[in-house]
């Protein structure tokens, strides 16, 4: 792609602008961002005078060419088996250059698409989207001024981080220049949204990744002021999308297990780690594996989400870590008491404040390819944007706002960089203390000297004790507050009371958020873990309480998956052998046993009840009695039990009543709830499950080998693992992959099944980048799997090569030490920015 073509829609001067027209100021901004302290203003002014009379497209080309001549990167990219790059550079700018180029070889399409979304241009290139979802996202990205936030964030970075982003930008752009049009040979070949990028675009992408509000775009964009005829809005009122926004706020579809074992729990007395993030198999939130080295500065192996520099989950020579999605509440909802005379004013203490009205025009591509401008309005308050969801509509009495703790979180990349550079666990903890920037994840870490660490360093609001007390009281007489908390663990506060405003602590980098010392932390010599429940039992031997309600509930029922992880860690199944001490292969075997706790707790009684249900259930009873309770490929009866279990609501898996008969007991949290609940409901649910399998023309004793698939460009690969109901550690959630261009399959639900389609249980998220880590006398020893494989390009040999390994439970050794890397190199390329001059 020529430089003359790339800027026609690239530089957006303001996210609130009605028309995205680049100008000379945008060219200056680009040159300054790319050159940083090395920017030669006199030379740029000379260039500007020389090109002033040229058409703007030619000015753009000359500026890009001029910037390119100022770059001086050199990086070595060595690739080993399965396409994993080992990237060696002398400094962070060159490191980013190599990272981005190598990542683009595998994922140019999703990387470019994520940048389109970060610029608020989804509707321009992709149309309005299903139920106008693209318009909703663009409206929120522009209305909340994500680009302005990114400009502030970019200015806050130190020299090394800015150099990293600049180099990453240059590497990405080089790949696009070398592979214009259809030459990228992937599913997006020739797309008009394959555009060169800027450091500001990359930072916009990171701002969106850190925050929750953009994920709730449907709830924010669907707001309409009551009886307000003067303001025209485009309504996106759709209850399904609004409920999806609630799921997005809770980061549904992203979870994880993380184990850190200390010196008292491993065979050799050194630290060990299990990293098992559960993330999407398709789209822009996939992991990409890499090894990054700057001699004397950085040597780290792991994975990062597409389109971002660095390693988010990984290890160096001294320590390793993983993340799990935290149960904390990064979003707080506020009920605004409105002025009876004017629904655009709300009470705050003794004042009436105006709701801010932000009117936008969203470029939308029609079916004929023409761009039209669609008006839209976003409303904001001091507590954040106004939103609407079922039960939380804006009427003449109340409106509802959402405050995101990660607005102003500018240090995510800097913190990951510091974590990767840490040479001890104390330095690693210090990185968390300094930046406080983990947006919505726990951190589970271990060290060579056998320390095991759990931190919920996710970013939440800093509420006063009185605010928390008032909220606790509201649960008794405010049905909406009680419902939000019981169903979603979300917090609703009175927005008219100033005591509910977040407290500013001078020690924190993000105003109004909880300081480091008020965030849950456990260090042990045996083990810590997390499986997405709150911090309470992250060490079952040292239950933790006393933190903000925003860090999640304590002394409450845990999910079946959390309970299964504890049982395995406590060696209740003998996974660690007779000595009770783990090695990394025992950790691997424990994860891939695929035991289901729900079957363990419920199956015997279900079979007994089934035997009382009549002759029509005899075959099902026999299948269930023979079922081994696991989610392995060769376990007959697993789909039948799944269809029965998923007739229930997710909340039934933690509450007594319909599914469980025995209530949760705080002093028996791993054992309760337990026992089968309502017998008649169990029988009816079993008949419904049988009907689903009959409708799918599947035998009752069918297995996951015949029903659960990873779809890779139309090819079905049977994979093991279970869903959130089943209480299995190795999570694989089913859904509809039809929207992904790389799945190559369209899936339609069978009857009223929650997950089964005419193309089986189609895996859409779950176990992704999995690794186990130990240490020996020579340093770290790791084995890993990237379940969906390294490349998102269906034409790549690394598009599906690791997925059969995962299906067969075959782990691969990680090459970290230089001798191992050199032994496994299959290709070497030295990239120099001067190559094409």
mmCIF file of C-alpha atoms in Angstrom, residues 211-341:
data_model
loop_
_atom_site.group_PDB
_atom_site.id
_atom_site.type_symbol
_atom_site.label_atom_id
_atom_site.label_comp_id
_atom_site.label_asym_id
_atom_site.label_seq_id
_atom_site.Cartn_x
_atom_site.Cartn_y
_atom_site.Cartn_z
ATOM 1 C CA UNK A 211 -11.582 -0.011 30.284
ATOM 2 C CA UNK A 212 -14.985 -1.609 30.738
ATOM 3 C CA UNK A 213 -17.186 1.185 29.379
ATOM 4 C CA UNK A 214 -16.408 0.530 25.687
ATOM 5 C CA UNK A 215 -17.474 -3.083 26.203
ATOM 6 C CA UNK A 216 -20.853 -1.717 27.361
ATOM 7 C CA UNK A 217 -21.360 0.374 24.249
ATOM 8 C CA UNK A 218 -24.888 -0.891 23.569
ATOM 9 C CA UNK A 219 -26.085 0.210 27.006
ATOM 10 C CA UNK A 220 -24.505 3.658 26.640
ATOM 11 C CA UNK A 221 -25.420 4.267 23.005
ATOM 12 C CA UNK A 222 -29.062 3.221 23.444
ATOM 13 C CA UNK A 223 -29.820 5.995 25.944
ATOM 14 C CA UNK A 224 -32.587 8.401 25.042
ATOM 15 C CA UNK A 225 -33.570 11.348 27.189
ATOM 16 C CA UNK A 226 -37.235 11.377 28.288
ATOM 17 C CA UNK A 227 -39.530 14.039 26.814
ATOM 18 C CA UNK A 228 -36.611 15.791 25.236
ATOM 19 C CA UNK A 229 -37.737 16.600 21.741
ATOM 20 C CA UNK A 230 -35.072 19.258 21.193
ATOM 21 C CA UNK A 231 -32.271 16.682 21.037
ATOM 22 C CA UNK A 232 -32.345 14.210 18.174
ATOM 23 C CA UNK A 233 -30.797 10.839 18.855
ATOM 24 C CA UNK A 234 -30.449 7.624 16.947
ATOM 25 C CA UNK A 235 -31.983 5.020 19.216
ATOM 26 C CA UNK A 236 -30.253 1.662 19.473
ATOM 27 C CA UNK A 237 -32.789 0.430 22.004
ATOM 28 C CA UNK A 238 -32.356 -3.331 22.042
ATOM 29 C CA UNK A 239 -32.731 -5.369 25.211
ATOM 30 C CA UNK A 240 -30.579 -8.227 23.932
ATOM 31 C CA UNK A 241 -27.655 -5.881 23.306
ATOM 32 C CA UNK A 242 -28.163 -4.182 26.662
ATOM 33 C CA UNK A 243 -28.046 -7.520 28.479
ATOM 34 C CA UNK A 244 -24.950 -8.373 26.489
ATOM 35 C CA UNK A 245 -23.466 -5.155 27.836
ATOM 36 C CA UNK A 246 -23.944 -6.486 31.366
ATOM 37 C CA UNK A 247 -22.149 -9.681 30.367
ATOM 38 C CA UNK A 248 -19.370 -7.591 28.854
ATOM 39 C CA UNK A 249 -19.029 -5.569 32.043
ATOM 40 C CA UNK A 250 -18.455 -8.847 33.880
ATOM 41 C CA UNK A 251 -15.982 -9.920 31.148
ATOM 42 C CA UNK A 252 -18.076 -12.956 30.273
ATOM 43 C CA UNK A 253 -16.065 -15.148 27.930
ATOM 44 C CA UNK A 254 -12.797 -14.450 29.694
ATOM 45 C CA UNK A 255 -11.677 -16.315 32.780
ATOM 46 C CA UNK A 256 -8.736 -18.468 33.839
ATOM 47 C CA UNK A 257 -7.061 -20.750 36.341
ATOM 48 C CA UNK A 258 -3.737 -19.798 37.851
ATOM 49 C CA UNK A 259 -1.659 -21.845 40.306
ATOM 50 C CA UNK A 260 1.523 -20.714 42.026
ATOM 51 C CA UNK A 261 3.306 -23.366 44.077
ATOM 52 C CA UNK A 262 5.917 -22.515 46.667
ATOM 53 C CA UNK A 263 8.906 -24.346 48.104
ATOM 54 C CA UNK A 264 6.815 -26.488 50.460
ATOM 55 C CA UNK A 265 4.626 -27.832 47.646
ATOM 56 C CA UNK A 266 7.069 -28.851 44.902
ATOM 57 C CA UNK A 267 9.413 -31.801 44.559
ATOM 58 C CA UNK A 268 12.579 -29.716 44.222
ATOM 59 C CA UNK A 269 11.658 -26.893 46.606
ATOM 60 C CA UNK A 270 11.564 -24.282 43.842
ATOM 61 C CA UNK A 271 8.570 -22.383 42.556
ATOM 62 C CA UNK A 272 6.140 -23.797 39.988
ATOM 63 C CA UNK A 273 3.316 -22.227 38.017
ATOM 64 C CA UNK A 274 0.263 -23.238 36.020
ATOM 65 C CA UNK A 275 -0.997 -20.552 33.641
ATOM 66 C CA UNK A 276 -4.365 -21.486 32.148
ATOM 67 C CA UNK A 277 -6.112 -18.382 30.779
ATOM 68 C CA UNK A 278 -9.562 -18.913 29.290
ATOM 69 C CA UNK A 279 -9.835 -16.475 26.407
ATOM 70 C CA UNK A 280 -11.568 -16.185 23.010
ATOM 71 C CA UNK A 281 -10.485 -18.541 20.241
ATOM 72 C CA UNK A 282 -11.513 -16.045 17.572
ATOM 73 C CA UNK A 283 -11.213 -12.308 17.012
ATOM 74 C CA UNK A 284 -8.990 -9.595 18.378
ATOM 75 C CA UNK A 285 -8.516 -10.920 21.929
ATOM 76 C CA UNK A 286 -6.416 -13.938 21.019
ATOM 77 C CA UNK A 287 -2.975 -14.511 22.480
ATOM 78 C CA UNK A 288 0.188 -14.520 20.387
ATOM 79 C CA UNK A 289 3.267 -16.299 21.732
ATOM 80 C CA UNK A 290 6.767 -14.743 21.701
ATOM 81 C CA UNK A 291 10.209 -14.601 23.286
ATOM 82 C CA UNK A 292 11.664 -11.099 23.727
ATOM 83 C CA UNK A 293 15.306 -10.350 24.476
ATOM 84 C CA UNK A 294 17.270 -7.150 24.980
ATOM 85 C CA UNK A 295 20.680 -8.300 26.277
ATOM 86 C CA UNK A 296 21.289 -7.108 29.829
ATOM 87 C CA UNK A 297 17.806 -5.603 30.038
ATOM 88 C CA UNK A 298 15.022 -8.053 29.233
ATOM 89 C CA UNK A 299 14.665 -11.776 28.572
ATOM 90 C CA UNK A 300 11.065 -12.895 28.784
ATOM 91 C CA UNK A 301 8.907 -15.607 27.244
ATOM 92 C CA UNK A 302 5.132 -15.659 27.105
ATOM 93 C CA UNK A 303 2.115 -14.289 25.299
ATOM 94 C CA UNK A 304 0.294 -11.023 24.767
ATOM 95 C CA UNK A 305 -3.039 -10.061 23.250
ATOM 96 C CA UNK A 306 -2.926 -9.248 19.562
ATOM 97 C CA UNK A 307 -1.734 -5.791 18.594
ATOM 98 C CA UNK A 308 0.102 -4.994 21.821
ATOM 99 C CA UNK A 309 3.823 -5.001 22.563
ATOM 100 C CA UNK A 310 5.357 -7.015 25.365
ATOM 101 C CA UNK A 311 4.298 -10.056 27.375
ATOM 102 C CA UNK A 312 1.181 -10.082 29.546
ATOM 103 C CA UNK A 313 1.554 -13.664 30.818
ATOM 104 C CA UNK A 314 4.982 -15.246 30.969
ATOM 105 C CA UNK A 315 8.308 -15.795 32.736
ATOM 106 C CA UNK A 316 11.926 -14.715 32.888
ATOM 107 C CA UNK A 317 14.947 -16.336 34.493
ATOM 108 C CA UNK A 318 13.845 -15.452 38.039
ATOM 109 C CA UNK A 319 10.070 -15.712 38.135
ATOM 110 C CA UNK A 320 6.858 -16.386 36.228
ATOM 111 C CA UNK A 321 3.297 -15.199 36.441
ATOM 112 C CA UNK A 322 -0.164 -15.485 35.008
ATOM 113 C CA UNK A 323 -3.375 -13.505 35.261
ATOM 114 C CA UNK A 324 -6.967 -14.483 35.963
ATOM 115 C CA UNK A 325 -9.981 -12.241 35.465
ATOM 116 C CA UNK A 326 -10.800 -10.732 38.839
ATOM 117 C CA UNK A 327 -14.197 -10.863 40.523
ATOM 118 C CA UNK A 328 -13.723 -7.211 41.464
ATOM 119 C CA UNK A 329 -16.097 -4.521 40.245
ATOM 120 C CA UNK A 330 -14.272 -2.007 38.079
ATOM 121 C CA UNK A 331 -17.625 -0.411 37.238
ATOM 122 C CA UNK A 332 -19.875 1.198 39.829
ATOM 123 C CA UNK A 333 -23.425 2.174 38.887
ATOM 124 C CA UNK A 334 -25.005 5.365 40.183
ATOM 125 C CA UNK A 335 -28.680 6.243 40.361
ATOM 126 C CA UNK A 336 -29.158 9.924 39.563
ATOM 127 C CA UNK A 337 -32.092 11.783 41.109
ATOM 128 C CA UNK A 338 -33.469 14.071 38.390
ATOM 129 C CA UNK A 339 -34.924 17.563 38.559
ATOM 130 C CA UNK A 340 -38.734 17.165 38.219
ATOM 131 C CA UNK A 341 -38.735 20.219 35.980
#
